[in-house]
CSV table of C-alpha atoms and ligand atoms in Angstrom, one decimal:
chain,number,residue,atom,x,y,z
Q,1,MET,CA,-79.6,-22.7,-41.9
Q,2,THR,CA,-79.5,-25.2,-39.2
Q,3,LYS,CA,-82.8,-27.0,-38.1
Q,4,ASP,CA,-81.9,-27.8,-34.4
Q,5,THR,CA,-84.5,-25.8,-33.1
Q,6,GLU,CA,-87.3,-28.2,-31.9
Q,7,PRO,CA,-90.5,-28.0,-33.9
Q,8,SER,CA,-93.8,-28.4,-32.2
Q,9,GLY,CA,-94.3,-32.3,-32.8
Q,10,THR,CA,-96.6,-34.5,-30.8
Q,11,LYS,CA,-96.3,-34.7,-27.0
Q,12,PRO,CA,-95.2,-37.8,-25.3
Q,13,LEU,CA,-97.9,-40.2,-24.3
Q,14,PRO,CA,-98.4,-41.8,-21.0
Q,15,TRP,CA,-96.5,-45.0,-20.7
Q,16,GLY,CA,-99.8,-47.2,-20.5
Q,17,GLU,CA,-101.0,-45.7,-24.0
Q,18,TRP,CA,-97.3,-45.9,-25.4
Q,19,ILE,CA,-97.3,-49.7,-24.8
Q,20,GLY,CA,-100.4,-49.9,-26.8
Q,21,LEU,CA,-99.0,-47.7,-29.8
Q,22,GLY,CA,-95.5,-49.5,-29.2
Q,23,ALA,CA,-97.1,-53.1,-29.9
Q,24,ARG,CA,-98.8,-51.9,-33.1
Q,25,GLU,CA,-95.5,-50.1,-34.0
Q,26,PRO,CA,-92.8,-52.3,-32.7
Q,27,TYR,CA,-89.9,-49.9,-33.6
Q,28,ARG,CA,-91.0,-47.6,-30.6
Q,29,ILE,CA,-90.0,-50.6,-28.4
Q,30,LEU,CA,-87.3,-52.4,-30.5
Q,31,PHE,CA,-85.3,-49.4,-31.3
Q,32,PRO,CA,-84.5,-48.4,-27.9
Q,33,LEU,CA,-83.7,-52.0,-27.1
Q,34,GLY,CA,-81.1,-52.2,-30.0
Q,35,ILE,CA,-79.3,-49.2,-28.7
Q,36,LEU,CA,-79.0,-50.7,-25.3
Q,37,LEU,CA,-77.7,-54.1,-26.8
Q,38,GLY,CA,-75.5,-52.1,-29.3
Q,39,ALA,CA,-73.9,-50.3,-26.4
Q,40,VAL,CA,-73.4,-53.4,-24.3
Q,41,GLY,CA,-72.0,-55.2,-27.1
Q,42,VAL,CA,-69.0,-52.9,-27.5
Q,43,ALA,CA,-68.8,-52.1,-23.8
Q,44,VAL,CA,-67.5,-55.7,-23.6
Q,45,TRP,CA,-64.1,-54.6,-24.8
Q,46,PRO,CA,-63.1,-51.7,-22.5
Q,47,LEU,CA,-64.7,-53.9,-19.6
Q,48,PHE,CA,-62.5,-56.8,-20.4
Q,49,PHE,CA,-59.1,-54.7,-21.2
Q,50,LEU,CA,-59.5,-51.7,-18.8
Q,51,TRP,CA,-61.0,-53.6,-15.8
Q,52,GLY,CA,-60.5,-57.4,-16.4
Q,53,VAL,CA,-64.4,-57.8,-16.4
Q,54,ALA,CA,-65.9,-60.8,-18.8
Q,55,TRP,CA,-68.5,-63.1,-18.4
Q,56,ALA,CA,-67.9,-64.3,-21.8
Q,57,PRO,CA,-65.0,-64.3,-24.1
Q,58,PRO,CA,-65.4,-60.7,-26.1
Q,59,PRO,CA,-64.6,-62.2,-29.5
Q,60,ILE,CA,-67.7,-64.5,-29.2
Q,61,SER,CA,-70.1,-62.2,-27.3
Q,62,HIS,CA,-69.3,-58.9,-29.0
Q,63,PRO,CA,-70.1,-59.9,-32.7
Q,64,ARG,CA,-73.5,-61.7,-31.5
Q,65,LEU,CA,-74.8,-58.9,-29.2
Q,66,LEU,CA,-74.1,-56.5,-32.1
Q,67,VAL,CA,-75.6,-58.5,-34.9
Q,68,GLU,CA,-78.4,-60.2,-33.0
Q,69,GLY,CA,-79.0,-57.6,-30.7
Q,70,PHE,CA,-78.3,-54.1,-32.3
Q,71,VAL,CA,-79.0,-55.0,-36.0
Q,72,GLY,CA,-81.7,-57.7,-35.1
Q,73,SER,CA,-83.7,-55.2,-33.1
Q,74,PHE,CA,-83.6,-52.6,-35.7
Q,75,VAL,CA,-84.5,-54.9,-38.6
Q,76,LEU,CA,-87.4,-56.6,-36.8
Q,77,GLY,CA,-88.4,-53.1,-35.3
Q,78,PHE,CA,-88.4,-51.7,-39.0
Q,79,LEU,CA,-90.1,-54.6,-40.8
Q,80,GLY,CA,-92.5,-55.3,-38.0
Q,81,THR,CA,-93.8,-51.7,-38.4
Q,82,SER,CA,-93.7,-51.4,-42.2
Q,83,VAL,CA,-94.7,-54.6,-43.4
Q,84,PRO,CA,-98.2,-54.9,-42.0
Q,85,ARG,CA,-98.7,-51.3,-43.1
Q,86,LEU,CA,-97.8,-51.9,-46.6
Q,87,LEU,CA,-99.8,-55.1,-46.7
Q,88,GLU,CA,-102.7,-53.3,-45.1
Q,89,VAL,CA,-103.2,-56.0,-42.5
Q,90,ARG,CA,-103.6,-55.8,-38.8
Q,91,ALA,CA,-100.8,-54.6,-37.0
Q,92,PHE,CA,-98.9,-56.7,-34.5
Q,93,ALA,CA,-100.6,-57.5,-31.2
Q,94,LEU,CA,-99.2,-56.8,-27.7
Q,95,TRP,CA,-98.4,-60.3,-27.1
Q,96,GLU,CA,-96.4,-60.6,-30.4
Q,97,THR,CA,-94.3,-57.5,-30.0
Q,98,VAL,CA,-93.7,-58.3,-26.5
Q,99,SER,CA,-92.5,-61.8,-27.4
Q,100,PHE,CA,-90.0,-60.2,-30.1
Q,101,ALA,CA,-88.7,-57.6,-27.6
Q,102,GLY,CA,-88.5,-60.3,-24.7
Q,103,ALA,CA,-86.7,-62.8,-26.9
Q,104,LEU,CA,-84.0,-60.4,-28.2
Q,105,LEU,CA,-83.4,-59.1,-24.7
Q,106,ALA,CA,-83.0,-62.8,-23.4
Q,107,VAL,CA,-80.6,-63.3,-26.4
Q,108,GLY,CA,-78.6,-60.3,-25.4
Q,109,LEU,CA,-78.4,-61.6,-21.7
Q,110,LEU,CA,-77.5,-65.0,-22.8
Q,111,HIS,CA,-74.6,-63.7,-25.0
Q,112,PHE,CA,-73.5,-61.4,-22.5
Q,113,PHE,CA,-73.1,-64.1,-19.7
Q,114,GLY,CA,-71.5,-66.5,-22.0
Q,115,VAL,CA,-74.3,-69.0,-23.1
Q,116,ALA,CA,-73.9,-68.5,-26.8
Q,117,GLY,CA,-75.4,-71.7,-28.0
Q,118,TRP,CA,-78.6,-70.9,-26.2
Q,119,GLY,CA,-78.4,-67.3,-27.4
Q,120,ASP,CA,-77.9,-68.3,-31.1
Q,121,GLY,CA,-80.7,-70.9,-30.9
Q,122,LEU,CA,-83.2,-68.3,-29.2
Q,123,PHE,CA,-82.2,-65.8,-31.9
Q,124,GLY,CA,-82.8,-68.2,-34.7
Q,125,ILE,CA,-86.1,-69.2,-33.5
Q,126,THR,CA,-87.3,-65.6,-32.8
Q,127,LEU,CA,-86.5,-64.9,-36.5
Q,128,LEU,CA,-88.5,-67.8,-37.7
Q,129,PHE,CA,-91.3,-66.9,-35.3
Q,130,PHE,CA,-91.1,-63.3,-36.5
Q,131,LEU,CA,-91.3,-64.3,-40.3
Q,132,GLY,CA,-94.1,-67.0,-39.4
Q,133,ARG,CA,-96.3,-64.1,-37.7
Q,134,LEU,CA,-95.8,-61.9,-40.9
Q,135,ALA,CA,-96.6,-64.8,-43.1
Q,136,SER,CA,-100.0,-65.7,-41.2
Q,137,ARG,CA,-101.1,-62.1,-42.2
Q,138,PHE,CA,-100.2,-62.6,-46.0
Q,139,PRO,CA,-103.6,-64.3,-47.1
Q,140,SER,CA,-105.6,-61.2,-45.9
Q,141,ARG,CA,-103.4,-58.6,-47.5
Q,142,LYS,CA,-105.0,-55.9,-49.6
Q,143,ASP,CA,-101.5,-54.9,-51.2
Q,144,ASN,CA,-98.1,-56.4,-51.9
Q,145,PRO,CA,-94.9,-55.5,-50.0
Q,146,PRO,CA,-92.3,-53.6,-52.3
Q,147,PRO,CA,-90.7,-56.1,-54.2
Q,148,SER,CA,-87.1,-55.3,-53.1
Q,149,PHE,CA,-88.5,-56.5,-49.6
Q,150,VAL,CA,-88.1,-60.1,-51.0
Q,151,LEU,CA,-84.1,-59.4,-50.3
Q,152,ALA,CA,-84.9,-58.2,-46.7
Q,153,LEU,CA,-87.1,-61.2,-45.9
Q,154,SER,CA,-84.5,-63.6,-47.3
Q,155,GLY,CA,-81.6,-61.7,-45.1
Q,156,VAL,CA,-83.9,-62.7,-42.0
Q,157,LEU,CA,-84.5,-66.2,-43.1
Q,158,GLY,CA,-80.8,-66.6,-43.9
Q,159,ALA,CA,-79.8,-65.2,-40.5
Q,160,ALA,CA,-82.0,-67.7,-38.9
Q,161,ALA,CA,-80.5,-70.8,-40.6
Q,162,GLY,CA,-76.9,-69.4,-39.7
Q,163,ALA,CA,-77.9,-68.7,-36.1
Q,164,LEU,CA,-79.4,-72.4,-35.8
Q,165,VAL,CA,-76.5,-74.0,-37.4
Q,166,GLU,CA,-74.0,-72.2,-35.1
Q,167,SER,CA,-76.1,-73.0,-32.0
Q,168,SER,CA,-76.1,-76.8,-33.2
Q,169,GLU,CA,-72.3,-76.6,-33.3
Q,170,ARG,CA,-72.2,-75.3,-29.8
Q,171,MET,CA,-74.8,-77.7,-28.4
Q,172,GLY,CA,-72.5,-80.3,-29.4
Q,173,LEU,CA,-73.3,-81.3,-32.9
Q,174,THR,CA,-70.0,-81.7,-35.1
Q,175,LEU,CA,-70.5,-79.9,-38.4
Q,176,SER,CA,-68.2,-79.3,-41.3
Q,177,PRO,CA,-65.9,-76.1,-41.0
Q,178,GLU,CA,-67.4,-75.0,-44.2
Q,179,LEU,CA,-70.9,-75.2,-43.0
Q,180,ARG,CA,-70.0,-73.4,-39.8
Q,181,GLN,CA,-68.3,-70.7,-41.6
Q,182,LEU,CA,-71.3,-70.3,-44.0
Q,183,GLY,CA,-73.7,-69.9,-41.0
Q,184,LEU,CA,-71.5,-67.3,-39.5
Q,185,LEU,CA,-71.5,-65.4,-42.8
Q,186,LEU,CA,-75.3,-65.5,-43.2
Q,187,LEU,CA,-75.5,-64.4,-39.7
Q,188,TYR,CA,-72.8,-61.8,-39.3
Q,189,GLN,CA,-73.0,-60.2,-43.0
Q,190,GLY,CA,-76.3,-61.3,-44.2
Q,191,LEU,CA,-78.3,-60.0,-41.5
Q,192,PRO,CA,-77.1,-56.4,-42.0
Q,193,LEU,CA,-76.6,-56.6,-45.8
Q,194,LEU,CA,-79.7,-58.0,-47.2
Q,195,PRO,CA,-82.1,-55.9,-45.2
Q,196,ILE,CA,-80.0,-52.8,-45.9
Q,197,LEU,CA,-80.3,-53.5,-49.7
Q,198,GLY,CA,-84.0,-54.6,-49.7
Q,199,VAL,CA,-85.1,-51.7,-47.5
Q,200,GLY,CA,-82.7,-49.2,-48.8
Q,201,ALA,CA,-83.8,-49.7,-52.5
Q,202,PHE,CA,-87.4,-48.8,-51.2
Q,203,ILE,CA,-86.6,-46.0,-48.8
Q,204,LEU,CA,-83.3,-44.2,-49.9
Q,205,PRO,CA,-84.7,-42.5,-53.0
Q,206,ARG,CA,-87.0,-40.4,-50.7
Q,207,PHE,CA,-83.9,-39.3,-48.7
Q,208,TYR,CA,-83.1,-37.4,-51.9
Q,209,GLY,CA,-86.6,-36.5,-53.0
Q,210,LEU,CA,-86.5,-39.0,-55.9
Q,211,PRO,CA,-89.3,-41.5,-56.6
Q,212,SER,CA,-88.8,-44.9,-55.4
Q,213,ARG,CA,-88.8,-47.7,-58.3
Q,214,GLU,CA,-90.1,-50.1,-55.5
Q,215,SER,CA,-93.3,-48.2,-55.0
Q,216,LEU,CA,-95.9,-49.8,-57.3
Q,217,PRO,CA,-99.6,-49.2,-58.0
Q,218,GLU,CA,-101.6,-50.7,-55.2
Q,219,GLY,CA,-103.1,-54.1,-55.8
Q,220,ARG,CA,-103.4,-57.5,-54.3
Q,221,SER,CA,-102.5,-59.6,-57.4
Q,222,PRO,CA,-98.7,-59.0,-58.4
Q,223,THR,CA,-98.4,-57.0,-61.7
Q,224,ARG,CA,-95.8,-58.0,-64.2
Q,225,ALA,CA,-93.8,-54.8,-63.1
Q,226,TRP,CA,-93.9,-56.3,-59.6
Q,227,ILE,CA,-92.8,-59.7,-60.6
Q,228,GLY,CA,-89.9,-58.4,-62.6
Q,229,ARG,CA,-88.5,-56.4,-59.8
Q,230,ALA,CA,-89.3,-59.1,-57.3
Q,231,LEU,CA,-87.2,-61.5,-59.6
Q,232,ALA,CA,-84.3,-59.2,-59.5
Q,233,ALA,CA,-84.3,-59.0,-55.8
Q,234,LEU,CA,-84.4,-62.6,-55.7
Q,235,ALA,CA,-81.4,-62.8,-58.1
Q,236,ALA,CA,-79.7,-60.5,-55.9
Q,237,ALA,CA,-80.3,-62.6,-52.8
Q,238,LEU,CA,-79.1,-65.8,-54.5
Q,239,LEU,CA,-76.1,-64.2,-55.7
Q,240,LEU,CA,-75.2,-62.9,-52.2
Q,241,LEU,CA,-75.9,-66.5,-51.0
Q,242,ILE,CA,-73.5,-67.7,-53.6
Q,243,SER,CA,-71.0,-65.2,-52.4
Q,244,PHE,CA,-71.1,-66.7,-48.9
Q,245,VAL,CA,-71.1,-70.3,-50.0
Q,246,TRP,CA,-68.0,-69.4,-52.2
Q,247,GLU,CA,-66.2,-67.8,-49.4
Q,248,ALA,CA,-67.0,-70.7,-46.8
Q,249,ALA,CA,-65.7,-73.2,-49.4
Q,250,GLY,CA,-62.4,-71.3,-49.2
Q,251,ALA,CA,-62.2,-68.6,-51.6
Q,252,PRO,CA,-62.8,-65.5,-49.7
Q,253,LEU,CA,-61.4,-63.1,-52.4
Q,254,GLY,CA,-63.9,-64.5,-55.2
Q,255,GLY,CA,-66.8,-64.6,-52.6
Q,256,GLY,CA,-66.1,-61.2,-51.3
Q,257,LEU,CA,-65.6,-59.5,-54.8
Q,258,LEU,CA,-68.9,-61.2,-55.9
Q,259,ARG,CA,-70.7,-59.7,-52.7
Q,260,ALA,CA,-69.4,-56.2,-53.4
Q,261,GLY,CA,-70.2,-56.4,-57.0
Q,262,THR,CA,-73.8,-57.4,-56.2
Q,263,LEU,CA,-74.2,-54.6,-53.7
Q,264,VAL,CA,-73.2,-51.9,-56.4
Q,265,GLY,CA,-75.1,-53.8,-59.1
Q,266,TYR,CA,-78.3,-53.7,-57.0
Q,267,LEU,CA,-78.0,-50.4,-55.8
Q,268,LEU,CA,-77.4,-49.0,-59.5
Q,269,TYR,CA,-80.6,-51.0,-60.5
Q,270,ALA,CA,-82.8,-49.7,-57.7
Q,271,ILE,CA,-81.9,-46.2,-57.1
Q,272,PRO,CA,-82.4,-43.8,-60.1
Q,273,ALA,CA,-79.2,-41.9,-61.2
Q,274,SER,CA,-79.9,-38.3,-60.8
Q,275,ARG,CA,-78.0,-35.3,-59.7
Q,276,GLU,CA,-80.3,-35.4,-56.6
Q,277,LEU,CA,-78.2,-38.0,-55.0
Q,278,PHE,CA,-75.5,-35.4,-54.3
Q,279,SER,CA,-78.1,-33.2,-52.6
Q,280,ARG,CA,-77.0,-31.5,-49.3
Q,281,GLY,CA,-78.3,-32.3,-45.8
Q,282,THR,CA,-77.3,-34.6,-43.0
Q,283,VAL,CA,-79.7,-37.6,-43.9
Q,284,ALA,CA,-78.8,-37.5,-47.5
Q,285,GLY,CA,-74.8,-37.3,-46.6
Q,286,CYS,CA,-75.1,-39.9,-44.0
Q,287,ALA,CA,-76.8,-42.4,-46.3
Q,288,ARG,CA,-74.3,-41.6,-49.0
Q,289,LEU,CA,-71.3,-42.2,-46.8
Q,290,SER,CA,-72.8,-45.4,-45.4
Q,291,LEU,CA,-73.3,-47.0,-48.9
Q,292,LEU,CA,-69.8,-46.0,-49.8
Q,293,LEU,CA,-68.1,-47.5,-46.6
Q,294,SER,CA,-70.2,-50.6,-46.9
Q,295,VAL,CA,-68.8,-51.3,-50.6
Q,296,LEU,CA,-65.3,-50.2,-49.4
Q,297,GLY,CA,-65.3,-52.6,-46.2
Q,298,LEU,CA,-66.6,-55.7,-48.2
Q,299,LEU,CA,-64.0,-55.2,-51.0
Q,300,LEU,CA,-61.0,-54.4,-48.6
Q,301,GLY,CA,-62.0,-57.2,-46.2
Q,302,SER,CA,-61.8,-59.6,-49.2
Q,303,LEU,CA,-58.6,-58.4,-50.7
Q,304,SER,CA,-56.6,-58.2,-47.4
Q,305,LEU,CA,-57.1,-61.5,-45.3
Q,306,PRO,CA,-54.8,-60.6,-42.4
Q,307,LEU,CA,-56.8,-57.2,-41.8
Q,308,ARG,CA,-60.2,-58.7,-42.8
Q,309,ALA,CA,-61.8,-58.1,-39.5
Q,310,ALA,CA,-60.4,-54.5,-39.2
Q,311,TRP,CA,-61.6,-53.6,-42.8
Q,312,LEU,CA,-64.9,-55.3,-42.3
Q,313,HIS,CA,-65.6,-52.8,-39.6
Q,314,LEU,CA,-65.9,-50.2,-42.2
Q,315,PHE,CA,-69.1,-52.0,-43.3
Q,316,PHE,CA,-70.3,-53.1,-39.7
Q,317,LEU,CA,-69.7,-49.6,-38.1
Q,318,GLY,CA,-69.9,-47.0,-41.2
Q,319,GLY,CA,-72.1,-49.0,-43.2
Q,320,ALA,CA,-74.7,-51.0,-41.2
Q,321,GLY,CA,-74.2,-49.0,-37.9
Q,322,LEU,CA,-74.5,-45.5,-39.6
Q,323,LEU,CA,-77.3,-46.4,-41.9
Q,324,ILE,CA,-79.2,-47.8,-39.0
Q,325,LEU,CA,-78.9,-44.6,-37.1
Q,326,THR,CA,-79.8,-42.7,-40.1
Q,327,VAL,CA,-83.0,-44.6,-41.1
Q,328,GLY,CA,-83.9,-44.8,-37.2
Q,329,ALA,CA,-83.7,-41.2,-36.8
Q,330,ARG,CA,-85.8,-40.6,-40.1
Q,331,VAL,CA,-88.5,-43.1,-38.7
Q,332,ILE,CA,-88.8,-41.9,-35.1
Q,333,LEU,CA,-88.8,-38.2,-36.0
Q,334,GLY,CA,-91.0,-38.7,-39.0
Q,335,PHE,CA,-93.5,-40.6,-36.9
Q,336,SER,CA,-93.6,-37.9,-34.2
Q,337,GLY,CA,-94.4,-34.7,-36.3
Q,338,ARG,CA,-90.9,-33.8,-36.4
Q,339,GLY,CA,-89.9,-34.8,-40.0
Q,340,GLU,CA,-88.9,-31.4,-40.9
Q,341,LEU,CA,-85.9,-31.4,-38.6
Q,342,LEU,CA,-84.2,-33.7,-40.9
Q,343,ALA,CA,-84.7,-31.6,-44.0
Q,344,GLY,CA,-81.4,-29.7,-43.6
Q,345,ARG,CA,-78.5,-30.1,-41.1
Q,346,TYR,CA,-79.4,-32.3,-38.2
Q,347,ARG,CA,-76.5,-31.8,-35.6
Q,348,PRO,CA,-77.3,-34.8,-33.4
Q,349,LEU,CA,-76.9,-37.3,-36.5
Q,350,SER,CA,-74.0,-35.3,-37.9
Q,351,GLN,CA,-72.1,-35.4,-34.6
Q,352,ALA,CA,-72.9,-39.1,-34.3
Q,353,MET,CA,-71.4,-39.7,-37.7
Q,354,ALA,CA,-68.3,-37.8,-37.0
Q,355,TRP,CA,-67.8,-40.1,-33.5
Q,356,ILE,CA,-68.4,-43.1,-35.8
Q,357,LEU,CA,-65.8,-42.1,-38.2
Q,358,GLY,CA,-63.4,-41.7,-35.0
Q,359,ALA,CA,-64.5,-45.2,-34.0
Q,360,ILE,CA,-63.6,-46.8,-37.4
Q,361,LEU,CA,-60.1,-45.1,-37.4
Q,362,LEU,CA,-59.2,-46.5,-33.9
Q,363,ARG,CA,-60.9,-49.9,-34.7
Q,364,ILE,CA,-58.6,-50.3,-37.9
Q,365,ALA,CA,-55.5,-48.9,-36.0
Q,366,ALA,CA,-56.0,-51.5,-33.4
Q,367,ASP,CA,-55.3,-54.3,-35.8
Q,368,LEU,CA,-52.3,-52.2,-37.4
Q,369,VAL,CA,-50.5,-51.7,-34.0
Q,370,PRO,CA,-50.8,-54.9,-32.1
Q,371,ALA,CA,-48.8,-53.5,-29.0
Q,372,ARG,CA,-51.6,-50.9,-28.3
Q,373,ARG,CA,-54.5,-53.2,-29.3
Q,374,ASP,CA,-56.2,-53.0,-25.9
Q,375,LEU,CA,-56.3,-49.4,-25.9
Q,376,LEU,CA,-57.2,-48.7,-29.2
Q,377,LEU,CA,-60.0,-51.1,-29.2
Q,378,SER,CA,-61.1,-49.6,-25.9
Q,379,GLY,CA,-61.0,-46.1,-27.5
Q,380,ALA,CA,-62.9,-47.3,-30.6
Q,381,SER,CA,-65.6,-48.5,-28.2
Q,382,LEU,CA,-65.9,-45.4,-26.4
Q,383,PHE,CA,-66.4,-43.4,-29.7
Q,384,TRP,CA,-69.0,-45.7,-30.8
Q,385,LEU,CA,-70.7,-45.4,-27.4
Q,386,GLY,CA,-70.3,-41.6,-27.7
Q,387,ALA,CA,-72.0,-41.8,-31.1
Q,388,LEU,CA,-75.1,-43.9,-29.6
Q,389,VAL,CA,-75.4,-41.4,-26.6
Q,390,LEU,CA,-75.5,-38.2,-28.8
Q,391,TRP,CA,-78.0,-40.1,-31.1
Q,392,ALA,CA,-80.1,-41.5,-28.4
Q,393,TRP,CA,-80.4,-38.3,-26.2
Q,394,ALA,CA,-81.9,-36.2,-29.1
Q,395,VAL,CA,-83.8,-39.0,-30.8
Q,396,LEU,CA,-84.8,-41.8,-28.7
Q,397,PRO,CA,-87.3,-40.0,-26.5
Q,398,LYS,CA,-89.3,-39.4,-29.4
Q,399,VAL,CA,-90.4,-43.0,-29.5
Q,400,ARG,CA,-93.0,-42.1,-27.0
Q,401,CYS,CA,-94.7,-39.1,-29.2
Q,402,PRO,CA,-97.5,-40.5,-31.6
Q,403,ASP,CA,-97.7,-39.5,-35.3
Q,404,VAL,CA,-99.8,-36.4,-36.0
Q,405,GLU,CA,-102.4,-38.5,-37.5
Q,406,ASP,CA,-102.8,-40.7,-34.4
I,1,HEM,C1,-66.2,-49.5,-32.1
I,1,HEM,C2,-66.6,-50.6,-31.8
I,1,HEM,C3,-66.1,-52.0,-32.1
I,1,HEM,C4,-65.0,-52.5,-31.8
I,1,HEM,C5,-64.0,-52.0,-30.9
I,1,HEM,C6,-65.0,-53.7,-32.4
I,1,HEM,C7,-64.0,-54.8,-32.2
I,1,HEM,C8,-64.2,-55.9,-32.8
I,1,HEM,C9,-63.0,-57.1,-32.8
I,1,HEM,C10,-61.8,-57.0,-32.0
I,1,HEM,C11,-63.4,-58.0,-33.5
I,1,HEM,C12,-62.6,-59.3,-33.7
I,1,HEM,C13,-63.0,-60.2,-32.7
I,1,HEM,C14,-62.2,-61.5,-32.9
I,1,HEM,O1,-61.0,-61.6,-32.2
I,1,HEM,O2,-62.5,-62.7,-33.6
I,1,HEM,C15,-64.9,-57.7,-34.0
I,1,HEM,C16,-65.6,-58.5,-34.7
I,1,HEM,C17,-66.8,-58.4,-35.2
I,1,HEM,N1,-67.4,-57.3,-35.0
I,1,HEM,FE1,-66.9,-55.6,-34.0
I,1,HEM,N2,-66.3,-53.8,-33.2
I,1,HEM,C18,-66.9,-52.6,-33.0
I,1,HEM,C19,-68.2,-52.2,-33.5
I,1,HEM,C20,-68.8,-53.2,-34.3
I,1,HEM,C21,-70.3,-53.1,-34.8
I,1,HEM,C22,-70.9,-51.6,-34.7
I,1,HEM,C23,-70.6,-54.0,-35.4
I,1,HEM,C24,-72.0,-54.3,-36.0
I,1,HEM,C25,-72.7,-53.6,-36.5
I,1,HEM,C26,-69.7,-55.1,-35.3
I,1,HEM,C27,-69.7,-56.5,-35.6
I,1,HEM,C28,-68.7,-57.2,-35.6
I,1,HEM,C29,-68.8,-58.7,-36.3
I,1,HEM,C30,-70.0,-59.2,-36.9
I,1,HEM,C31,-67.6,-59.5,-36.1
I,1,HEM,C32,-67.2,-60.6,-36.3
I,1,HEM,C33,-66.3,-60.5,-37.9
I,1,HEM,C34,-66.0,-61.9,-38.3
I,1,HEM,O3,-65.5,-62.8,-37.6
I,1,HEM,O4,-66.4,-62.2,-39.6
I,1,HEM,N3,-68.5,-54.5,-34.6
I,1,HEM,N4,-65.2,-56.4,-33.5
C-alpha cells in the first residue's frame, strides 16, 4: 500500500511562534537553509557553463557550499536539536540558533562571491562556537549522549581544524602541501563521514525496527557499557584520522582503503545483523543504498586516482546527500505528527532517490567524456536540483508544524 495520502498531523504555527520553536529545535531553521545552500552550491556549474556567470571559480565555491553549507547546516541542525534533548539540558536559546544560522548563511554568501578565505575561517569559528555552546551545557546534564556521538562530535572538531587550516593558507600563511591536503580531507570527507557514522549507529537500527546498541540506560555517570562503546567510537575516529593523514602524506590508496574498512567495520559493530535490515519501505531502502554507495565511493575513489573526484561523488551524492535527505525526512515528518507516512513507500523520497541516481550517472560520465563535460556537469546539477525540489516541496513545509506533544 502506498502511504502518500496526507495524515492529519499538526497544523503550521504562525511565524512568530515558529521562530521560538525553531530556536529550541534548530533543525526547523537549519534544514531549510541547508537545502538552499545545497541548491546554490550545484547551480554554480550550469550558471558558469551555460550562461558564463560566476563570482567565484566553481571548483572552489562548489565543494565549500556543499560541504560547509549543505552538510554543515544539516549536521548542526540535527546535533543542535538532539544533543540537548539527549543530555536533558536546556535547549538552544534564540540568540544561539540565530547565530548559527546567520553564520552559515554568511559562509554561503562569502563562498558564492569568491571570498573563500573568510568563508572557511567563519565556518571553522562557527563549528567551534557550536561545540562550545554544547560543552557549556555538559556539567548540568542528567544523562550522557549515545556513545557513538563521540564520532559525530570528533567529525565537527576535525572539520573546524580543516577549515581553519584552509583559511590560514588563503589568508597568506604558507603551509606545507601535506598539511593543506589534510585540512581539505578533514573538511570535505570528515564532516560528512564521521557524523554519518556516529549518528547512523544510533538512528539507523530504528529505521529497521531494531533496538539501537547505542541507547543505554539513563544516568549521569558513564557505565562500563557506555565507556566501552565510547572507546570503540573513539578508536574509529582515530583510525579515520590516520587514514586522512596517510592519504595527505602521499598514500591515497592505503588511506582510502583504511577509511572504507573503518566505515564497514564500525557499521558491523554498531548495527545488529538481522534479516530486518532487508526490510522494505522507502526509508529502509534509501538508508541501505546510501551506506552501500558510501563504501563504494570511498573504495573506488582510492583505487582510481584519475577518476577520484568522479567516484567520490558516489559518496557525496549517493552516500551523504541521500542519507541526509532520508534522515531529514524522518526528523521533519516524525516531529510534525506525520511519522506514519514513512512506514511504507513514501513517493517524494523515492523520487528524490531516483533523481540522485541520475545525477550520479551524469556526474561520473562528465569525467569519462571530457568533450561533453560542461553539458554533463550541468545535467547532473539539474538532476540534483530536481531531487531537492521534489523533497523540499513535500517535506520542508512541515518544519512549521509542531510535534503532537507540543
Ligand atoms: C550533481 C551535482 C554535482 C556536480 C555536477 C558536482 C561536480 C563537481 C566537480 C566537477 C568537482 C571537481 C571540482 C574540481 O575541478 O576540483 C566536484 C568536487 C567536489 N564536490 Fe561535487 N558535484 C555535485 C554534487 C556534490 C554534492 C551533493 C556534494 C556534497 C554533498 C559534493 C561535494 C564535492 C566535494 C567535497 C568536492 C571536492 C572533492 C575533492 O577535491 O576532494 N558535490 N564536484
